[in-house]
C-alpha cells in the first residue's frame, strides 16, 4: 500500500529549503512519500540537495517552506529522536573516546540499545574495543558510527554517503548487514549513494532528486518493468510515439534520455503499451534508469520522440 493513507517512513509536502548564502535553493516544492519497510536509494548529482533532505529528516535543519514528517512525527520531536537515527557524512564521534566508551555512551543515551548488534558490527571489522576512535582509519570510524546508529535500534535509519570511506569488500559486508537489518527488524532505511551498481540488488524504492526537485519516488521493480533500452535507426524515432488512446488522445512513450551515434539512436524509454518499429529492446537495469533520469533535462523534462529526433538530426 503506497497511497496517502499508507504507513510512511518519510512524507513531504511543498518542502523547500534555502541556505543563507547565495545560489539556487537546494530543495524547492518537494512532495513525496516513501513507504515504511523499504530500503530507499536517495540519488542525485552533487548539489542536488540529498544531504539537505536527510538533515531535514533528521531534525538538524528546519524547512523554509512546506513540511516533512518522519514516521508520522515532526523531525527533532522527542518521539522522532527516539525512533530515527541519522549517520551524516562527517560521522561525528568523540575522537578521544575508545570504541568501548562510544558504545557505552550509546547504551546510556538510547533506552532500546542493542549491545549485541552494535558489538557484532565492531567485531566484524576486527576493531579493538580499547582503540581510540580518533586513531582509527576513516573506514573503521565509519563502521563504529554505523554500529552506534544500528545499536540504537531505530525504526528509520538515514545514511548520507555512509560507505564512501570503505573498500569494496567492506562495502559489500555492510550492505549485507543493512539488508539483514531491514529484513529481520523491518527497519526503514534511506541511503544516499553515488555508487549506483551497489544499489541494484539492495534498494527496493527510489527517491531521485534533480535540480532541487523530486524527479522520481517509485518502487524499484515498477521502474524496471516500465523502462527499456532501445537501439535502432534514427529515421524511425517517431515510432516511439505510442498508439492513440481510447478517446483519440495521443498515448506516447517517454524517451527519458537518448544518444545518437551517426544514424543510430539508443534511448532509455518509459513505455506505455507496445513499441512500434524495428527496435532492439533490452530490459533496463536500475543503474541505467537512474543515470538516464539524472541526465534528463530538468527544466524542460523528457520530450517526445519526434521532437528529440528533430533536435538530434
C-alpha positions as YAML, in Angstrom:
chain: A
units: angstrom
residues:
- id: 1
  name: UNK
  ca: [0.00, 0.00, 0.00]
- id: 2
  name: UNK
  ca: [1.55, 3.28, -1.13]
- id: 3
  name: UNK
  ca: [-1.40, 5.68, -1.14]
- id: 4
  name: UNK
  ca: [-1.96, 8.72, 1.07]
- id: 5
  name: UNK
  ca: [-3.10, 6.55, 4.00]
- id: 6
  name: UNK
  ca: [-0.16, 4.11, 3.82]
- id: 7
  name: UNK
  ca: [2.40, 3.99, 6.64]
- id: 8
  name: UNK
  ca: [5.22, 6.30, 5.59]
- id: 9
  name: UNK
  ca: [8.85, 6.40, 6.59]
- id: 10
  name: UNK
  ca: [9.11, 9.87, 5.03]
- id: 11
  name: UNK
  ca: [6.40, 12.17, 3.73]
- id: 12
  name: UNK
  ca: [6.91, 15.72, 2.44]
- id: 13
  name: UNK
  ca: [4.53, 18.34, 1.07]
- id: 14
  name: UNK
  ca: [5.74, 21.57, -0.54]
- id: 15
  name: UNK
  ca: [9.11, 21.09, 1.14]
- id: 16
  name: UNK
  ca: [11.68, 23.80, 0.46]
- id: 17
  name: UNK
  ca: [14.95, 24.92, 1.95]
- id: 18
  name: UNK
  ca: [17.44, 27.66, 1.15]
- id: 19
  name: UNK
  ca: [20.77, 28.34, 2.82]
- id: 20
  name: UNK
  ca: [21.60, 31.93, 3.67]
- id: 21
  name: UNK
  ca: [24.43, 32.01, 1.14]
- id: 22
  name: UNK
  ca: [23.72, 32.95, -2.45]
- id: 23
  name: UNK
  ca: [22.81, 30.40, -5.05]
- id: 24
  name: UNK
  ca: [19.85, 28.28, -6.05]
- id: 25
  name: UNK
  ca: [17.90, 26.72, -3.17]
- id: 26
  name: UNK
  ca: [18.86, 23.06, -2.76]
- id: 27
  name: UNK
  ca: [15.22, 22.00, -2.34]
- id: 28
  name: UNK
  ca: [12.12, 23.51, -3.95]
- id: 29
  name: UNK
  ca: [8.49, 22.45, -3.61]
- id: 30
  name: UNK
  ca: [9.29, 18.79, -2.93]
- id: 31
  name: UNK
  ca: [6.41, 16.42, -2.39]
- id: 32
  name: UNK
  ca: [6.85, 12.66, -1.97]
- id: 33
  name: UNK
  ca: [6.03, 9.63, 0.13]
- id: 34
  name: UNK
  ca: [8.49, 6.84, 0.99]
- id: 35
  name: UNK
  ca: [6.58, 3.84, 2.38]
- id: 36
  name: UNK
  ca: [7.84, 2.26, 5.58]
- id: 37
  name: UNK
  ca: [9.77, -1.00, 5.48]
- id: 38
  name: UNK
  ca: [11.80, -0.21, 2.36]
- id: 39
  name: UNK
  ca: [15.48, 0.30, 1.63]
- id: 40
  name: UNK
  ca: [15.37, 3.54, -0.33]
- id: 41
  name: UNK
  ca: [18.08, 4.80, -2.67]
- id: 42
  name: UNK
  ca: [18.36, 8.59, -2.42]
- id: 43
  name: UNK
  ca: [20.05, 9.58, -5.67]
- id: 44
  name: UNK
  ca: [21.09, 12.88, -7.22]
- id: 45
  name: UNK
  ca: [24.06, 14.69, -8.67]
- id: 46
  name: UNK
  ca: [26.39, 16.75, -6.46]
- id: 47
  name: UNK
  ca: [24.49, 19.73, -5.10]
- id: 48
  name: UNK
  ca: [21.07, 18.23, -5.82]
- id: 49
  name: UNK
  ca: [20.05, 18.50, -2.16]
- id: 50
  name: UNK
  ca: [20.48, 14.93, -0.88]
- id: 51
  name: UNK
  ca: [22.34, 15.86, 2.30]
- id: 52
  name: UNK
  ca: [19.97, 18.77, 2.90]
- id: 53
  name: UNK
  ca: [16.98, 16.45, 2.64]
- id: 54
  name: UNK
  ca: [18.50, 13.96, 5.10]
- id: 55
  name: UNK
  ca: [19.41, 16.75, 7.52]
- id: 56
  name: UNK
  ca: [15.82, 17.98, 7.38]
- id: 57
  name: UNK
  ca: [14.53, 14.47, 8.01]
- id: 58
  name: UNK
  ca: [16.98, 14.05, 10.89]
- id: 59
  name: UNK
  ca: [15.94, 17.31, 12.54]
- id: 60
  name: UNK
  ca: [19.28, 19.09, 12.02]
- id: 61
  name: UNK
  ca: [17.63, 21.67, 9.73]
- id: 62
  name: UNK
  ca: [14.14, 23.15, 9.59]
- id: 63
  name: UNK
  ca: [12.20, 23.68, 6.37]
- id: 64
  name: UNK
  ca: [11.81, 27.20, 4.98]
- id: 65
  name: UNK
  ca: [8.57, 26.15, 3.30]
- id: 66
  name: UNK
  ca: [6.29, 23.13, 3.48]
- id: 67
  name: UNK
  ca: [6.61, 20.20, 5.84]
- id: 68
  name: UNK
  ca: [8.38, 16.88, 6.25]
- id: 69
  name: UNK
  ca: [7.32, 14.06, 8.55]
- id: 70
  name: UNK
  ca: [9.29, 11.02, 9.69]
- id: 71
  name: UNK
  ca: [7.19, 8.02, 10.75]
- id: 72
  name: UNK
  ca: [4.32, 10.48, 11.12]
- id: 73
  name: UNK
  ca: [6.21, 12.77, 13.52]
- id: 74
  name: UNK
  ca: [7.96, 16.10, 13.06]
- id: 75
  name: UNK
  ca: [11.74, 15.69, 12.81]
- id: 76
  name: UNK
  ca: [13.51, 16.63, 16.04]
- id: 77
  name: UNK
  ca: [10.48, 15.94, 18.23]
- id: 78
  name: UNK
  ca: [11.06, 13.61, 21.21]
- id: 79
  name: UNK
  ca: [9.25, 10.73, 19.50]
- id: 80
  name: UNK
  ca: [11.18, 11.21, 16.28]
- id: 81
  name: UNK
  ca: [14.54, 11.41, 18.06]
- id: 82
  name: UNK
  ca: [13.83, 8.08, 19.75]
- id: 83
  name: UNK
  ca: [12.79, 6.36, 16.51]
- id: 84
  name: UNK
  ca: [15.20, 7.83, 13.93]
- id: 85
  name: UNK
  ca: [18.99, 7.52, 13.54]
- id: 86
  name: UNK
  ca: [20.98, 9.75, 11.18]
- id: 87
  name: UNK
  ca: [24.52, 8.99, 10.05]
- id: 88
  name: UNK
  ca: [25.96, 12.07, 8.34]
- id: 89
  name: UNK
  ca: [28.98, 12.27, 6.04]
- id: 90
  name: UNK
  ca: [31.24, 13.73, 8.73]
- id: 91
  name: UNK
  ca: [30.32, 10.90, 11.18]
- id: 92
  name: UNK
  ca: [30.61, 12.95, 14.39]
- id: 93
  name: UNK
  ca: [32.28, 10.81, 17.02]
- id: 94
  name: UNK
  ca: [34.35, 11.76, 20.04]
- id: 95
  name: UNK
  ca: [37.95, 11.14, 18.86]
- id: 96
  name: UNK
  ca: [39.34, 10.66, 22.38]
- id: 97
  name: UNK
  ca: [36.75, 8.04, 23.30]
- id: 98
  name: UNK
  ca: [37.66, 4.41, 22.89]
- id: 99
  name: UNK
  ca: [35.37, 2.19, 20.85]
- id: 100
  name: UNK
  ca: [34.07, 0.66, 24.08]
- id: 101
  name: UNK
  ca: [33.42, 4.15, 25.51]
- id: 102
  name: UNK
  ca: [31.47, 5.03, 22.37]
- id: 103
  name: UNK
  ca: [29.21, 2.01, 22.65]
- id: 104
  name: UNK
  ca: [28.69, 2.62, 26.39]
- id: 105
  name: UNK
  ca: [27.61, 6.17, 25.53]
- id: 106
  name: UNK
  ca: [25.14, 4.73, 23.02]
- id: 107
  name: UNK
  ca: [23.72, 2.43, 25.69]
- id: 108
  name: UNK
  ca: [23.22, 5.32, 28.14]
- id: 109
  name: UNK
  ca: [21.53, 7.58, 25.59]
- id: 110
  name: UNK
  ca: [19.20, 5.03, 23.98]
- id: 111
  name: UNK
  ca: [16.64, 3.06, 26.02]
- id: 112
  name: UNK
  ca: [16.24, 0.44, 23.26]
- id: 113
  name: UNK
  ca: [20.01, -0.05, 22.87]
- id: 114
  name: UNK
  ca: [21.01, -3.39, 21.30]
- id: 115
  name: UNK
  ca: [24.53, -4.08, 22.61]
- id: 116
  name: UNK
  ca: [25.00, -7.44, 20.83]
- id: 117
  name: UNK
  ca: [24.15, -5.89, 17.44]
- id: 118
  name: UNK
  ca: [26.48, -2.91, 17.95]
- id: 119
  name: UNK
  ca: [29.31, -5.10, 19.26]
- id: 120
  name: UNK
  ca: [28.94, -7.52, 16.33]
- id: 121
  name: UNK
  ca: [29.41, -4.75, 13.74]
- id: 122
  name: UNK
  ca: [32.57, -3.59, 15.54]
- id: 123
  name: UNK
  ca: [33.94, -7.13, 15.94]
- id: 124
  name: UNK
  ca: [33.38, -7.93, 12.26]
- id: 125
  name: UNK
  ca: [35.76, -5.07, 11.47]
- id: 126
  name: UNK
  ca: [38.46, -6.50, 13.81]
- id: 127
  name: UNK
  ca: [38.41, -3.27, 15.81]
- id: 128
  name: UNK
  ca: [39.91, -3.46, 19.30]
- id: 129
  name: UNK
  ca: [37.48, -2.19, 21.97]
- id: 130
  name: UNK
  ca: [40.26, -0.15, 23.62]
- id: 131
  name: UNK
  ca: [41.25, 1.60, 20.34]
- id: 132
  name: UNK
  ca: [40.69, 5.36, 20.35]
- id: 133
  name: UNK
  ca: [38.22, 6.48, 17.72]
- id: 134
  name: UNK
  ca: [40.46, 9.33, 16.54]
- id: 135
  name: UNK
  ca: [43.25, 6.88, 15.73]
- id: 136
  name: UNK
  ca: [41.13, 4.63, 13.51]
- id: 137
  name: UNK
  ca: [41.18, 4.75, 9.74]
- id: 138
  name: UNK
  ca: [38.22, 6.52, 8.07]
- id: 139
  name: UNK
  ca: [36.73, 3.17, 7.08]
- id: 140
  name: UNK
  ca: [36.87, 1.80, 10.62]
- id: 141
  name: UNK
  ca: [35.39, 5.02, 12.02]
- id: 142
  name: UNK
  ca: [32.53, 4.52, 9.58]
- id: 143
  name: UNK
  ca: [31.96, 1.04, 10.98]
- id: 144
  name: UNK
  ca: [31.91, 2.37, 14.57]
- id: 145
  name: UNK
  ca: [29.46, 5.12, 13.57]
- id: 146
  name: UNK
  ca: [27.20, 2.56, 11.90]
- id: 147
  name: UNK
  ca: [27.38, 0.35, 15.00]
- id: 148
  name: UNK
  ca: [26.25, 3.34, 17.06]
- id: 149
  name: UNK
  ca: [23.37, 4.04, 14.66]
- id: 150
  name: UNK
  ca: [22.15, 0.44, 14.41]
- id: 151
  name: UNK
  ca: [22.65, -0.20, 18.14]
- id: 152
  name: UNK
  ca: [20.01, 2.46, 18.77]
- id: 153
  name: UNK
  ca: [17.59, 0.04, 17.10]
- id: 154
  name: UNK
  ca: [15.90, 2.79, 15.05]
- id: 155
  name: UNK
  ca: [12.72, 2.34, 13.07]
- id: 156
  name: UNK
  ca: [14.14, 4.69, 10.41]
- id: 157
  name: UNK
  ca: [17.84, 4.82, 9.54]
- id: 158
  name: UNK
  ca: [19.08, 7.77, 7.46]
- id: 159
  name: UNK
  ca: [22.51, 7.26, 5.86]
- id: 160
  name: UNK
  ca: [24.32, 10.07, 4.00]
- id: 161
  name: UNK
  ca: [27.04, 8.53, 1.78]
- id: 162
  name: UNK
  ca: [27.93, 6.11, 4.58]
- id: 163
  name: UNK
  ca: [30.12, 3.74, 2.57]
- id: 164
  name: UNK
  ca: [32.36, 6.21, 0.72]
- id: 165
  name: UNK
  ca: [35.33, 5.52, 3.05]
- id: 166
  name: UNK
  ca: [35.15, 1.75, 2.72]
- id: 167
  name: UNK
  ca: [36.91, -0.65, 0.38]
- id: 168
  name: UNK
  ca: [34.71, -2.79, -1.93]
- id: 169
  name: UNK
  ca: [34.78, -5.85, 0.37]
- id: 170
  name: UNK
  ca: [33.83, -3.83, 3.45]
- id: 171
  name: UNK
  ca: [31.09, -2.04, 1.48]
- id: 172
  name: UNK
  ca: [29.64, -5.38, 0.45]
- id: 173
  name: UNK
  ca: [29.71, -6.65, 4.03]
- id: 174
  name: UNK
  ca: [27.97, -3.58, 5.43]
- id: 175
  name: UNK
  ca: [25.39, -3.51, 2.63]
- id: 176
  name: UNK
  ca: [24.58, -7.12, 3.54]
- id: 177
  name: UNK
  ca: [24.25, -6.01, 7.18]
- id: 178
  name: UNK
  ca: [21.79, -3.29, 6.18]
- id: 179
  name: UNK
  ca: [19.71, -5.72, 4.12]
- id: 180
  name: UNK
  ca: [19.59, -8.17, 7.03]
- id: 181
  name: UNK
  ca: [18.60, -5.34, 9.38]
- id: 182
  name: UNK
  ca: [15.70, -4.36, 7.14]
- id: 183
  name: UNK
  ca: [14.56, -7.97, 6.69]
- id: 184
  name: UNK
  ca: [14.82, -9.02, 10.35]
- id: 185
  name: UNK
  ca: [13.60, -5.89, 12.12]
- id: 186
  name: UNK
  ca: [11.56, -4.11, 9.43]
- id: 187
  name: UNK
  ca: [13.87, -1.10, 9.65]
- id: 188
  name: UNK
  ca: [13.19, 1.58, 7.04]
- id: 189
  name: UNK
  ca: [16.48, 2.73, 5.50]
- id: 190
  name: UNK
  ca: [17.14, 5.76, 3.31]
- id: 191
  name: UNK
  ca: [20.59, 5.51, 1.76]
- id: 192
  name: UNK
  ca: [22.27, 8.32, -0.18]
- id: 193
  name: UNK
  ca: [24.95, 6.97, -2.50]
- id: 194
  name: UNK
  ca: [26.82, 7.67, -5.74]
- id: 195
  name: UNK
  ca: [27.78, 4.01, -6.16]
- id: 196
  name: UNK
  ca: [24.81, 3.13, -8.35]
- id: 197
  name: UNK
  ca: [25.72, -0.52, -9.19]
- id: 198
  name: UNK
  ca: [25.60, -1.41, -5.48]
- id: 199
  name: UNK
  ca: [22.01, -0.18, -5.26]
- id: 200
  name: UNK
  ca: [20.80, -2.67, -7.90]
- id: 201
  name: UNK
  ca: [20.31, -5.63, -5.57]
- id: 202
  name: UNK
  ca: [19.86, -3.67, -2.35]
- id: 203
  name: UNK
  ca: [17.27, -0.93, -2.71]
- id: 204
  name: UNK
  ca: [13.60, -1.50, -3.45]
- id: 205
  name: UNK
  ca: [12.46, 2.15, -3.55]
- id: 206
  name: UNK
  ca: [13.97, 5.10, -5.43]
- id: 207
  name: UNK
  ca: [13.90, 8.78, -4.46]
- id: 208
  name: UNK
  ca: [15.67, 10.80, -7.15]
- id: 209
  name: UNK
  ca: [16.47, 14.49, -6.79]
- id: 210
  name: UNK
  ca: [17.18, 16.64, -9.84]
- id: 211
  name: UNK
  ca: [17.67, 20.39, -9.81]
- id: 212
  name: UNK
  ca: [16.30, 20.64, -6.26]
- id: 213
  name: UNK
  ca: [13.07, 18.83, -7.07]
- id: 214
  name: UNK
  ca: [11.80, 15.27, -6.80]
- id: 215
  name: UNK
  ca: [12.04, 13.61, -10.21]
- id: 216
  name: UNK
  ca: [11.20, 10.06, -9.06]
- id: 217
  name: UNK
  ca: [9.68, 8.50, -5.97]
- id: 218
  name: UNK
  ca: [8.77, 4.97, -7.03]
- id: 219
  name: UNK
  ca: [9.10, 1.26, -6.42]
- id: 220
  name: UNK
  ca: [12.34, -0.03, -7.96]
- id: 221
  name: UNK
  ca: [10.72, -3.10, -9.55]
- id: 222
  name: UNK
  ca: [8.00, -0.95, -11.12]
- id: 223
  name: UNK
  ca: [10.69, 1.26, -12.63]
- id: 224
  name: UNK
  ca: [12.48, -1.76, -14.09]
- id: 225
  name: UNK
  ca: [9.23, -3.10, -15.53]
- id: 226
  name: UNK
  ca: [8.33, 0.17, -17.25]
- id: 227
  name: UNK
  ca: [11.75, 1.13, -18.70]
- id: 228
  name: UNK
  ca: [13.64, -0.40, -21.61]
- id: 229
  name: UNK
  ca: [16.76, 0.48, -23.57]
- id: 230
  name: UNK
  ca: [16.08, 0.54, -27.31]
- id: 231
  name: UNK
  ca: [18.51, 0.76, -30.22]
- id: 232
  name: UNK
  ca: [17.62, 1.36, -33.85]
- id: 233
  name: UNK
  ca: [17.84, 3.62, -36.88]
- id: 234
  name: UNK
  ca: [17.33, 7.31, -36.17]
- id: 235
  name: UNK
  ca: [14.80, 7.63, -39.02]
- id: 236
  name: UNK
  ca: [12.22, 5.62, -37.06]
- id: 237
  name: UNK
  ca: [12.39, 7.77, -33.93]
- id: 238
  name: UNK
  ca: [8.78, 8.88, -34.47]
- id: 239
  name: UNK
  ca: [7.64, 5.29, -33.99]
- id: 240
  name: UNK
  ca: [8.42, 5.66, -30.28]
- id: 241
  name: UNK
  ca: [5.16, 7.60, -30.08]
- id: 242
  name: UNK
  ca: [2.57, 5.17, -28.75]
- id: 243
  name: UNK
  ca: [-0.76, 4.32, -30.42]
- id: 244
  name: UNK
  ca: [-3.78, 6.58, -29.92]
- id: 245
  name: UNK
  ca: [-5.69, 6.24, -26.68]
- id: 246
  name: UNK
  ca: [-9.34, 5.12, -26.49]
- id: 247
  name: UNK
  ca: [-10.61, 8.67, -26.90]
- id: 248
  name: UNK
  ca: [-8.22, 9.58, -29.69]
- id: 249
  name: UNK
  ca: [-5.72, 11.31, -27.42]
- id: 250
  name: UNK
  ca: [-2.08, 10.54, -28.13]
- id: 251
  name: UNK
  ca: [-0.63, 7.97, -25.78]
- id: 252
  name: UNK
  ca: [3.12, 8.42, -26.02]
- id: 253
  name: UNK
  ca: [6.09, 6.62, -24.64]
- id: 254
  name: UNK
  ca: [8.52, 8.86, -22.77]
- id: 255
  name: UNK
  ca: [12.08, 8.94, -24.04]
- id: 256
  name: UNK
  ca: [13.92, 9.76, -20.82]
- id: 257
  name: UNK
  ca: [17.34, 10.12, -22.42]
- id: 258
  name: UNK
  ca: [18.72, 9.44, -25.88]
- id: 259
  name: UNK
  ca: [22.13, 9.15, -27.50]
- id: 260
  name: UNK
  ca: [22.78, 9.46, -31.24]
- id: 261
  name: UNK
  ca: [25.80, 7.96, -33.00]
- id: 262
  name: UNK
  ca: [25.70, 8.61, -36.74]
- id: 263
  name: UNK
  ca: [22.24, 7.44, -37.77]
- id: 264
  name: UNK
  ca: [21.79, 5.10, -34.79]
- id: 265
  name: UNK
  ca: [19.60, 6.08, -31.85]
- id: 266
  name: UNK
  ca: [19.94, 4.48, -28.40]
- id: 267
  name: UNK
  ca: [17.32, 5.58, -25.90]
- id: 268
  name: UNK
  ca: [16.06, 4.88, -22.41]
- id: 269
  name: UNK
  ca: [12.30, 4.67, -22.84]
- id: 270
  name: UNK
  ca: [9.50, 4.58, -20.32]
- id: 271
  name: UNK
  ca: [6.98, 2.77, -22.42]
- id: 272
  name: UNK
  ca: [3.20, 2.83, -22.31]
- id: 273
  name: UNK
  ca: [1.96, -0.12, -24.29]
- id: 274
  name: UNK
  ca: [3.74, -1.79, -27.22]
- id: 275
  name: UNK
  ca: [6.65, -0.26, -29.08]
- id: 276
  name: UNK
  ca: [6.23, 0.20, -32.82]
- id: 277
  name: UNK
  ca: [9.08, -0.04, -35.28]
- id: 278
  name: UNK
  ca: [12.12, -2.26, -35.61]
- id: 279
  name: UNK
  ca: [13.97, -1.77, -32.35]
- id: 280
  name: UNK
  ca: [16.43, -3.90, -30.47]
- id: 281
  name: UNK
  ca: [14.91, -3.85, -26.98]
- id: 282
  name: UNK
  ca: [16.71, -4.75, -23.75]
- id: 283
  name: UNK
  ca: [15.47, -4.58, -20.16]
- id: 284
  name: UNK
  ca: [16.84, -1.55, -18.32]
- id: 285
  name: UNK
  ca: [18.91, -2.06, -15.20]
- id: 286
  name: UNK
  ca: [18.23, 0.20, -12.24]
- id: 287
  name: UNK
  ca: [21.57, 1.91, -12.88]
- id: 288
  name: UNK
  ca: [20.51, 2.67, -16.50]
- id: 289
  name: UNK
  ca: [17.26, 4.16, -15.24]
- id: 290
  name: UNK
  ca: [18.85, 6.33, -12.56]
- id: 291
  name: UNK
  ca: [21.58, 7.66, -14.86]
- id: 292
  name: UNK
  ca: [19.03, 8.35, -17.60]
- id: 293
  name: UNK
  ca: [16.76, 10.35, -15.33]
- id: 294
  name: UNK
  ca: [19.72, 12.24, -13.88]
- id: 295
  name: UNK
  ca: [20.80, 13.19, -17.41]
- id: 296
  name: UNK
  ca: [17.31, 14.28, -18.50]
- id: 297
  name: UNK
  ca: [16.68, 17.99, -18.94]
- id: 298
  name: UNK
  ca: [15.37, 19.04, -15.53]
- id: 299
  name: UNK
  ca: [13.86, 22.26, -16.90]
- id: 300
  name: UNK
  ca: [12.05, 21.06, -19.99]
- id: 301
  name: UNK
  ca: [11.54, 17.46, -18.90]
- id: 302
  name: UNK
  ca: [11.67, 14.45, -21.25]
- id: 303
  name: UNK
  ca: [10.46, 15.26, -24.76]
- id: 304
  name: UNK
  ca: [8.50, 13.18, -27.21]
- id: 305
  name: UNK
  ca: [10.30, 11.03, -29.75]
- id: 306
  name: UNK
  ca: [9.65, 13.22, -32.77]
- id: 307
  name: UNK
  ca: [10.96, 16.38, -31.14]
- id: 308
  name: UNK
  ca: [14.04, 14.56, -29.93]
- id: 309
  name: UNK
  ca: [14.83, 13.13, -33.35]
- id: 310
  name: UNK
  ca: [14.44, 16.57, -34.89]
- id: 311
  name: UNK
  ca: [16.85, 18.03, -32.36]
- id: 312
  name: UNK
  ca: [19.33, 15.17, -32.83]
- id: 313
  name: UNK
  ca: [19.39, 15.48, -36.60]
...
